[in-house]
Short mmCIF file of C-alpha atoms and ligand atoms in Angstrom, two decimals:
data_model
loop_
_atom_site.label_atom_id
_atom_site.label_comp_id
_atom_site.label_asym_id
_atom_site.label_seq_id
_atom_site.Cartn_x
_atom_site.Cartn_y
_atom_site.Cartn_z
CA UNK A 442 123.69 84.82 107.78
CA UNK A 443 121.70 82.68 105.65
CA UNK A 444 117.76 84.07 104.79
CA UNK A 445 114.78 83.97 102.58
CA UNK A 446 113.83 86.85 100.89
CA UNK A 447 110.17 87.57 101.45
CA UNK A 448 110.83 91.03 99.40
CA UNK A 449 109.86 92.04 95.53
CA UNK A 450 113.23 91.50 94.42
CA UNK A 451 116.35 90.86 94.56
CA UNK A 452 114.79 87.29 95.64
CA UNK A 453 115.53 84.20 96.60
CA UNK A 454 117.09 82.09 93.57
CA UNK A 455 117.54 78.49 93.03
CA UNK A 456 121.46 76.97 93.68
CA UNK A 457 121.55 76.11 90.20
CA UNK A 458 120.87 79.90 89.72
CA UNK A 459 123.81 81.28 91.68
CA UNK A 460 125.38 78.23 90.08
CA UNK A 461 125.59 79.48 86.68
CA UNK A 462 127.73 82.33 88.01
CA UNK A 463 130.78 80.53 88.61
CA UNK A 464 132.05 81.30 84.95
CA UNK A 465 133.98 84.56 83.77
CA UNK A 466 133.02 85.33 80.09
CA UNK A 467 134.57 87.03 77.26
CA UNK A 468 131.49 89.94 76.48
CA UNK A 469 133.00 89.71 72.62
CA UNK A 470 132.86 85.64 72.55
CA UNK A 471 130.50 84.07 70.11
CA UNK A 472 129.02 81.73 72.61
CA UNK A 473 128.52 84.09 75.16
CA UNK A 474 126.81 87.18 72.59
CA UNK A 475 124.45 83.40 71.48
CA UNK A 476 123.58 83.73 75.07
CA UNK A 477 122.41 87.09 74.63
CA UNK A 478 120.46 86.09 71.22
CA UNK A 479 118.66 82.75 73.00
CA UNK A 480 117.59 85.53 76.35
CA UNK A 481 116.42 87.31 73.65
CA UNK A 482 114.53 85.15 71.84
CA UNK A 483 113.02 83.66 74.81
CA UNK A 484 111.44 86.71 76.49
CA UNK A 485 109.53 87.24 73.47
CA UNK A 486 107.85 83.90 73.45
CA UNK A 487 107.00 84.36 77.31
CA UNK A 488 105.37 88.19 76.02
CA UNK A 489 103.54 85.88 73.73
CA UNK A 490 104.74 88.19 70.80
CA UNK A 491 106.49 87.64 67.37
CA UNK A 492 109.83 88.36 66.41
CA UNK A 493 108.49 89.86 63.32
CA UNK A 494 106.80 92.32 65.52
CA UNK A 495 108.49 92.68 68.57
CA UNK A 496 111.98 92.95 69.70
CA UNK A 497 113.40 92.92 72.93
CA UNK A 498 116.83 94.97 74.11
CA UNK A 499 118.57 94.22 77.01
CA UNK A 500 120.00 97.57 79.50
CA UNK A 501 123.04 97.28 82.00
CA UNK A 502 121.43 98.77 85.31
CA UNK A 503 118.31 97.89 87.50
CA UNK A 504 114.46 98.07 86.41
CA UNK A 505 114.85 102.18 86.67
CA UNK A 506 117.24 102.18 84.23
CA UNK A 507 115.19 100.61 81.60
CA UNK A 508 112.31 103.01 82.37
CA UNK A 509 114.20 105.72 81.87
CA UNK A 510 115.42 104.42 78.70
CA UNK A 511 112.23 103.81 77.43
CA UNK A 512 111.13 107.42 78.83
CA UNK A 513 113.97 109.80 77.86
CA UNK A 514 115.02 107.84 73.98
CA UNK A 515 111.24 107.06 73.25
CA UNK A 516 108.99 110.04 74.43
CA UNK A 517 109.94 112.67 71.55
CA UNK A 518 109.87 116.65 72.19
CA UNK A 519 106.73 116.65 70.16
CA UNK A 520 104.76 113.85 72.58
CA UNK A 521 102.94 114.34 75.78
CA UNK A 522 102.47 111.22 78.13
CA UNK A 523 100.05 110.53 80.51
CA UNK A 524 101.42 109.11 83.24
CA UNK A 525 99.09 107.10 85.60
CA UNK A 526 99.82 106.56 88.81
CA UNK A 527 99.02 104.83 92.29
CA UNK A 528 102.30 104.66 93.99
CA UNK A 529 105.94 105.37 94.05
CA UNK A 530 107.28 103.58 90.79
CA UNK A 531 104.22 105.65 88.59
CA UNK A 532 105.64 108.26 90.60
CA UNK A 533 109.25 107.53 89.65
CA UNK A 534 108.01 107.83 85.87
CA UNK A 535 106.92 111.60 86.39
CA UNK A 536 110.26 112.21 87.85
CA UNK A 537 112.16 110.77 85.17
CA UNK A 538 110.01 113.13 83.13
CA UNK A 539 110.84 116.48 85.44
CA UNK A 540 114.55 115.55 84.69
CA UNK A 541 114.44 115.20 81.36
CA UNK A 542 111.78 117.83 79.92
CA UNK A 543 109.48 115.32 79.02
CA UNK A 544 105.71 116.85 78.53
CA UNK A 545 103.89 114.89 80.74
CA UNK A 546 100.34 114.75 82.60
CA UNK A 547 100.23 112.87 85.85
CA UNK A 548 96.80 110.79 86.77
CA UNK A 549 97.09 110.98 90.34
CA UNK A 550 94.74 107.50 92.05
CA UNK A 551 94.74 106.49 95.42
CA UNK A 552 97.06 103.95 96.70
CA UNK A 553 94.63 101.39 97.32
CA UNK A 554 92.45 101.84 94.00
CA UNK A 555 93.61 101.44 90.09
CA UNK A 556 93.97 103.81 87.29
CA UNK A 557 90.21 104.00 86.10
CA UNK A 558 90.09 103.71 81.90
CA UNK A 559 86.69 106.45 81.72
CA UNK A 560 89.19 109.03 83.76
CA UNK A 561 92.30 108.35 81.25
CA UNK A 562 89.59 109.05 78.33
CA UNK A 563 88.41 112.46 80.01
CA UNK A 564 92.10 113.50 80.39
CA UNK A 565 92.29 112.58 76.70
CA UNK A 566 89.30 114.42 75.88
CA UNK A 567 90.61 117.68 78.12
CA UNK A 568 94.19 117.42 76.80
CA UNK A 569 94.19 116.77 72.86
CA UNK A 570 97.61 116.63 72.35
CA UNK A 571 98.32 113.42 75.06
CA UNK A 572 99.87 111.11 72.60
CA UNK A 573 101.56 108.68 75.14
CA UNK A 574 100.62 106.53 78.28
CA UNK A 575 102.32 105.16 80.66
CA UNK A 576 101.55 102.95 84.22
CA UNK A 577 102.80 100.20 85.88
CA UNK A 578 101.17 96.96 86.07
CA UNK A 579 101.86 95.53 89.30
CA UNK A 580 102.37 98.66 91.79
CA UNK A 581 104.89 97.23 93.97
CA UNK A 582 104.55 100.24 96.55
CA UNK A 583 101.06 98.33 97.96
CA UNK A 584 100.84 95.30 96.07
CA UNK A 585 98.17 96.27 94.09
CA UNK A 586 97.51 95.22 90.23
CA UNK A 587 96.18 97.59 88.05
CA UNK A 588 94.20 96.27 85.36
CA UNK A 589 95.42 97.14 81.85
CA UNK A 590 93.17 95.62 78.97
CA UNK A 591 90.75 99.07 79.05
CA UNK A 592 93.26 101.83 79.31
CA UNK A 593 95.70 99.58 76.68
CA UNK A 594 91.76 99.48 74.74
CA UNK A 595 91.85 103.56 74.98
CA UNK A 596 95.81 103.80 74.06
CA UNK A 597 95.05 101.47 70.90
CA UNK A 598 91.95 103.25 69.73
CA UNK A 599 93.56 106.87 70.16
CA UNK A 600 96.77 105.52 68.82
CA UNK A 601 98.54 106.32 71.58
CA UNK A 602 101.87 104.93 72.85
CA UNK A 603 101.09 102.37 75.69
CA UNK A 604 104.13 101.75 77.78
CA UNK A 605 104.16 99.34 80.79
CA UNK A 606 106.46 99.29 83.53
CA UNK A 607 105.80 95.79 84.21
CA UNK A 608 108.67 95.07 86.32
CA UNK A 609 107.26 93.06 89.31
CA UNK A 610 104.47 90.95 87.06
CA UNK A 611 106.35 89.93 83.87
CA UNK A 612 106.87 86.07 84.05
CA UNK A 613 104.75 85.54 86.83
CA UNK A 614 101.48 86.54 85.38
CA UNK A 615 99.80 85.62 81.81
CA UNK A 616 100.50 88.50 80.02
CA UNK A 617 99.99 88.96 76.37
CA UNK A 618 101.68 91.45 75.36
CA UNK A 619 100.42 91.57 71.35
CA UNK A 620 97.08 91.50 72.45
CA UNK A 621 97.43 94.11 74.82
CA UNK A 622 98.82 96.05 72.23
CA UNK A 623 102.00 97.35 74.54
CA UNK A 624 104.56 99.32 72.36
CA UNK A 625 106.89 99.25 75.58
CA UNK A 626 106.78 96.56 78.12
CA UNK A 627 109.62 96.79 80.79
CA UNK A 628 110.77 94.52 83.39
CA UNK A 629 114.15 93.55 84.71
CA UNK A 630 116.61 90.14 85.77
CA UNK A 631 115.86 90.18 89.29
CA UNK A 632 111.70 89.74 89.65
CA UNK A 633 109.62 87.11 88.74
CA UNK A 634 111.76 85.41 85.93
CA UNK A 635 114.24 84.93 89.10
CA UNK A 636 117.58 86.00 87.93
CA UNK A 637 119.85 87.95 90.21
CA UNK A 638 120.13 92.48 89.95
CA UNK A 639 122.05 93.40 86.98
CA UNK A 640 120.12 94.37 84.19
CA UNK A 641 116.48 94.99 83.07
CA UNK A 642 115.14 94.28 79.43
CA UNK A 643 112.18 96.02 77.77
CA UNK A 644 110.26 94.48 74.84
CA UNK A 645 109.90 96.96 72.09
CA UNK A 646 107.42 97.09 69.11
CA UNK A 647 109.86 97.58 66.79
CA UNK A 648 108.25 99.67 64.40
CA UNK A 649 107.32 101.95 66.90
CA UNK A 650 111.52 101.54 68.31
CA UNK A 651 112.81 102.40 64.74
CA UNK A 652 110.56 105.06 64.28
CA UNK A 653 111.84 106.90 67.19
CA UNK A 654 115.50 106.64 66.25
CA UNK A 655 117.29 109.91 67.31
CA UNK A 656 115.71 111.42 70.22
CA UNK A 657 118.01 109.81 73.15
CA UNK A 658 118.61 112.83 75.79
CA UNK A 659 121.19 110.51 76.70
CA UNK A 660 123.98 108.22 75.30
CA UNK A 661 124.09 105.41 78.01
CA UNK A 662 120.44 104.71 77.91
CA UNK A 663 119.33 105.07 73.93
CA UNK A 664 117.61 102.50 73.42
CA UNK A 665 117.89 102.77 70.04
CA UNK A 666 121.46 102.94 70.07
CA UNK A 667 121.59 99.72 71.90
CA UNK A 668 119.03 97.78 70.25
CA UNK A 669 121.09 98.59 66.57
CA UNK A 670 124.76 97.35 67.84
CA UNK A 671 122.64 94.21 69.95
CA UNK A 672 120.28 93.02 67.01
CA UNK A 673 123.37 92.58 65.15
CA UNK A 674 124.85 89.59 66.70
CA UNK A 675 123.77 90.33 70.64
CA UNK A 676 127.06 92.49 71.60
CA UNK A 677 126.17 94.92 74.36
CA UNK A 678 127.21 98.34 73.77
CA UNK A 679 129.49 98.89 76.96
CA UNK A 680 130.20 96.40 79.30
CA UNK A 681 127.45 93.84 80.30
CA UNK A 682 126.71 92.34 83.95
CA UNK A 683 127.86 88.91 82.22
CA UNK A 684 127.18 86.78 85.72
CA UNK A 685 123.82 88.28 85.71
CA UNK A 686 123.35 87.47 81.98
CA UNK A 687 124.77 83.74 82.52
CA UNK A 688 122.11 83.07 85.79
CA UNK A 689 119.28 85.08 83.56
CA UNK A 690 119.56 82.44 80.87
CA UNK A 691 119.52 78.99 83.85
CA UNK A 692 116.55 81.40 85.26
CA UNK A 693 114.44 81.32 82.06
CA UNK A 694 115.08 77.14 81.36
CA UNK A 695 113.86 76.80 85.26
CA UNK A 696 110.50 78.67 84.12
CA UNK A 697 110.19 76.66 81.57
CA UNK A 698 111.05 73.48 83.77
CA UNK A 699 108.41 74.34 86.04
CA UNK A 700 105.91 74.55 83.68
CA UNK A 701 106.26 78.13 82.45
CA UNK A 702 104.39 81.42 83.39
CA UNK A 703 100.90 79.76 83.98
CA UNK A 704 102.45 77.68 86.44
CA UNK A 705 104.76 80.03 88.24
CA UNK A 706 101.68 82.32 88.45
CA UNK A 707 99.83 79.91 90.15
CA UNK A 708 102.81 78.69 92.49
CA UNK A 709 102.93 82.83 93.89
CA UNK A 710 99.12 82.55 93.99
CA UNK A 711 98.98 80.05 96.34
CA UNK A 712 102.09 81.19 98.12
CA UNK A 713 99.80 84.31 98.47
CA UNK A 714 96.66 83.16 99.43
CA UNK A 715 97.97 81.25 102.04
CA UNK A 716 100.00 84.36 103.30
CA UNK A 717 96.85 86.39 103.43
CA UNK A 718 95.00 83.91 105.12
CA UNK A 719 97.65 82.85 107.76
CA UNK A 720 98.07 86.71 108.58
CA UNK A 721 94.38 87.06 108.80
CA UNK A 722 94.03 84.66 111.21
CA UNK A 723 97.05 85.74 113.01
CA UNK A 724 95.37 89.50 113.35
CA UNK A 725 97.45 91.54 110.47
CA UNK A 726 94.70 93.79 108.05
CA UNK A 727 96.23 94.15 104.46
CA UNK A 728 96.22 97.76 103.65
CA UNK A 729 94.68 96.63 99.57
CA UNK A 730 91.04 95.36 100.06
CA UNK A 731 90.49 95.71 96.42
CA UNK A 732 92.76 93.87 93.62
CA UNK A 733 95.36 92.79 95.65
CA UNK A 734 97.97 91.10 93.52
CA UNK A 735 99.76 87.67 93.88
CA UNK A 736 103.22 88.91 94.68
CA UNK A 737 103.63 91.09 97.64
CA UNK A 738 101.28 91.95 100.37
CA UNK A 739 101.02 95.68 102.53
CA UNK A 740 100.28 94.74 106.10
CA UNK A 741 98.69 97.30 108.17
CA UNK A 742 101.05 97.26 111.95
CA UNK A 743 98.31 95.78 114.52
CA UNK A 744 96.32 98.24 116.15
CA UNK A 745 95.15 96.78 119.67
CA UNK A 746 98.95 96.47 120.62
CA UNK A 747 102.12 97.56 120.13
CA UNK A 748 104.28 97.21 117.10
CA UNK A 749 108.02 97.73 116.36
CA UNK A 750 108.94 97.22 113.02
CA UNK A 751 112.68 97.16 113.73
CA UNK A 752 112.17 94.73 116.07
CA UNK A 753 109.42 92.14 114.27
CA UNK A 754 112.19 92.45 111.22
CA UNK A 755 114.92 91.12 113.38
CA UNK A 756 113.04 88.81 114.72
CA UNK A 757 112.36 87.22 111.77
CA UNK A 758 115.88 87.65 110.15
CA UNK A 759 116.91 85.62 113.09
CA UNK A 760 114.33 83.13 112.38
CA UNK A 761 115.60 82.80 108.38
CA UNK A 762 113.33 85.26 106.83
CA UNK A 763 113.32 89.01 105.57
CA UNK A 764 110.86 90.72 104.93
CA UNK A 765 110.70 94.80 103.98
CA UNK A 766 109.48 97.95 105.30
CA UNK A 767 106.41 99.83 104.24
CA UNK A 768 106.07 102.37 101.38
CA UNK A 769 102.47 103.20 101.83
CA UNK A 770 102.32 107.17 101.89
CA UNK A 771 99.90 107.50 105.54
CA UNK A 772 99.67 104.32 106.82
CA UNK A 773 102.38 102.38 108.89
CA UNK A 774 102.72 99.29 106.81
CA UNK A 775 105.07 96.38 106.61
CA UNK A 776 105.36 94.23 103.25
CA UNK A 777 105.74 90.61 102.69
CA UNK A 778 106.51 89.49 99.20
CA UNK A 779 105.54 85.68 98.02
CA UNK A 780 107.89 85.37 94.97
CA UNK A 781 110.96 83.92 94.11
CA UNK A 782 112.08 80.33 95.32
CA UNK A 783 109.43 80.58 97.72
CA UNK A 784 106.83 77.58 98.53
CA UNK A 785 103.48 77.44 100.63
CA UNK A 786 105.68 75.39 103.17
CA UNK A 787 108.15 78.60 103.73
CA UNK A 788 104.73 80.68 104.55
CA UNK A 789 103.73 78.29 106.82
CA UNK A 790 106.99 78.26 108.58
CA UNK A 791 106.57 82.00 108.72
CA UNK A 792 103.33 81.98 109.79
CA UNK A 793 104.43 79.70 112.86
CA UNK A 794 107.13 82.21 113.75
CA UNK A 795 104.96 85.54 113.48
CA UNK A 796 102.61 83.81 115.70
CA UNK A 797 104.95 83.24 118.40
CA UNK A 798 106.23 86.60 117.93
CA UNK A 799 102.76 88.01 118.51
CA UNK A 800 102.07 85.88 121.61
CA UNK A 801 105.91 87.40 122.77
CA UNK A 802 105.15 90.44 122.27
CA UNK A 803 101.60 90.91 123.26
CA UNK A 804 102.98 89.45 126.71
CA UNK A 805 105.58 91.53 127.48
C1 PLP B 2248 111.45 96.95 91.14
C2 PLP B 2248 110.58 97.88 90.42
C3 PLP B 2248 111.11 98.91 89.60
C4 PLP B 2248 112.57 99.14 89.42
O1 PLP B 2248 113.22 99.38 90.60
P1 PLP B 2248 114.80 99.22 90.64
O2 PLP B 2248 115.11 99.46 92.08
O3 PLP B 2248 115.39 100.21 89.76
O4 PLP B 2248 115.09 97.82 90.20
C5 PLP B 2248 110.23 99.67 88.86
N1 PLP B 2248 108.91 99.50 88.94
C6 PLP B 2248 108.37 98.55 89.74
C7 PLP B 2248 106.88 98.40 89.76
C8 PLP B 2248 109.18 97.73 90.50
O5 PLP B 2248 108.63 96.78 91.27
#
């Protein structure tokens, strides 16, 4: 059955997306480690970084895989991270540290409110020997953006690490990465650049890469290890998702096509404004009142009738969307994401059907 996906990703892709998949390549071909090279290349012009600076390495596996590279080859025995959090994938981050050993300090906010840069200074202030941070940019357990120019102010000043899971925002936000000062910046194919699941990529101040040479606690996901054998002539260390890689690259030329990042971001903006709005009218509360971002939404279920989730999802599977289940820790929520090949005239179209749900099912 043929959908939209209203989710934070996988997502819907273009044809010409899926298209570039219809090739098998040779992982030790010259033209195919160039494609590597140009993917490369081009994710550091979107962080708005230099190659002289920056670097960015490429790892087999979803978005989780490239945090815990980042996590378990960059974080030394002699570091302590801070890990701020306001949902599950901050969460994730402090598990990754339980698993590995990883000295760590969790900054426990709210769901619905953003890591607060005069806290992360008093934690720094009660725990001397924080020399790392960590948090994730868009939280895509509510929707919510966190707001990084003060705490990456703090991690700069302190000369701390600042590491950014910014897996659901990277090419569909400005985001400058230099200026932010972000030694680790991590995001993956299958979010807003609009590539399919296969691999996530993390762009790396390279001095502060090369400096931590060594300290892997595993061999799969050094990052070292795999930046070395790929900054030679872009050969993956073991085997790479090479359909993923081949739609990645048609992905980054359609960003560019539509008029890069700026324009993208505005595209989801609109997409969800007009979400917001349409549910508004239609009776559905978002659960973020405060700096909701522009890619996916937490919907509160109605309260002045009654609300299956099961049901409203099949509903509007049947009617050529999907949309995705809650994640919000004590509220009943339901989430409807904005990005991907997605256009204000696909929200309206959902907007029709949810309202004829609701009349259904506040009838029977
Ligand atoms: C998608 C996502 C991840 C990675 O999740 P995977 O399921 O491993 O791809 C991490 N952090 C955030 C904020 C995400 O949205």
């Amino acid at each position: 059955m043929h959908y939209k996906l209203l989710t934070p990703g996988p997502l819907t892709t273009t044809m010409t997306v899926k298209k570039a998949m219809l090739t098998d390549q040779c992982t030790w071909d010259q033209d195919y480690k160039e494609i590597t090279q140009e993917i490369r290349r081009r994710l550091l012009e979107l962080a708005e970084v230099s190659a002289k600076e920056y670097t960015t390495v490429l790892m087999q596996g979803s978005g989780s895989f490239g945090v815990e590279a980042v996590l378990s080859s960059m974080i030394t025995s002699e570091d302590h991270l801070l890990i701020c959090t306001n949902g599950a994938y901050g969460q994730r981050m402090a598990t990754m540290c339980q698993r590995h050993n990883i000295t760590h300090t969790i900054y426990q906010v709210p769901e619905n409110d953003v890591p607060k840069a005069e806290a992360v200074q008093k934690l720094l202030n009660d725990y001397p020997s924080i020399s790392a941070i960590a948090m994730v940019h868009s939280e895509t357990t509510s929707g919510i953006l966190n707001e990084l120019d003060e705490i990456a102010a703090i991690a700069k000043v302190n000369d701390l690490l600042f590491i950014v899971d910014a897996m659901s925002s990277f090419g569909g936000i400005p985001l400058n990465v230099s200026e932010l000062d972000i030694d680790f910046l991590i995001s993956s194919s299958n979010k807003c650049i609009q590539g399919v699941p296969g691999f996530s990529f993390i762009i790396c101040k390279k001095h502060e890469l090369e400096k931590r040479k060594g300290h892997a606690r595993t061999l799969s996901l050094d990052l070292y290890d795999q930046y070395q054998v790929m900054e030679k002539d872009g050969k993956w260390r073991f085997t790479s998702p090479t359909h993923t890689v081949l739609a990645f690259l048609q992905a980054l030329k359609e960003l560019e096509l539509e008029g890069g990042i700026e324009q993208r971001y505005l595209r989801y903006l609109t997409n969800n404004h007009l979400l917001r709005q349409k549910m508004s009218e239609l009776g559905y509360e978002t659960f973020i009142q405060k700096h909701q971002g522009p890619f996916i939404t937490s919907f509160l279920y109605p309260k002045n009738r009654p609300f299956n989730f099961n049901n409203f999802y099949h509903h509007l599977k049947h009617n050529g969307f999907v949309i995705y289940p809650g994640k919000i820790s004590d509220h009943d929520c339901f989430r409807i994401g904005n990005i991907g090949e997605i256009y204000p005239e696909d929200i309206h179209r959902l907007a029709e059907i949810i309202e004829k749900y609701s009349e259904v099912a506040y009838v029977s």
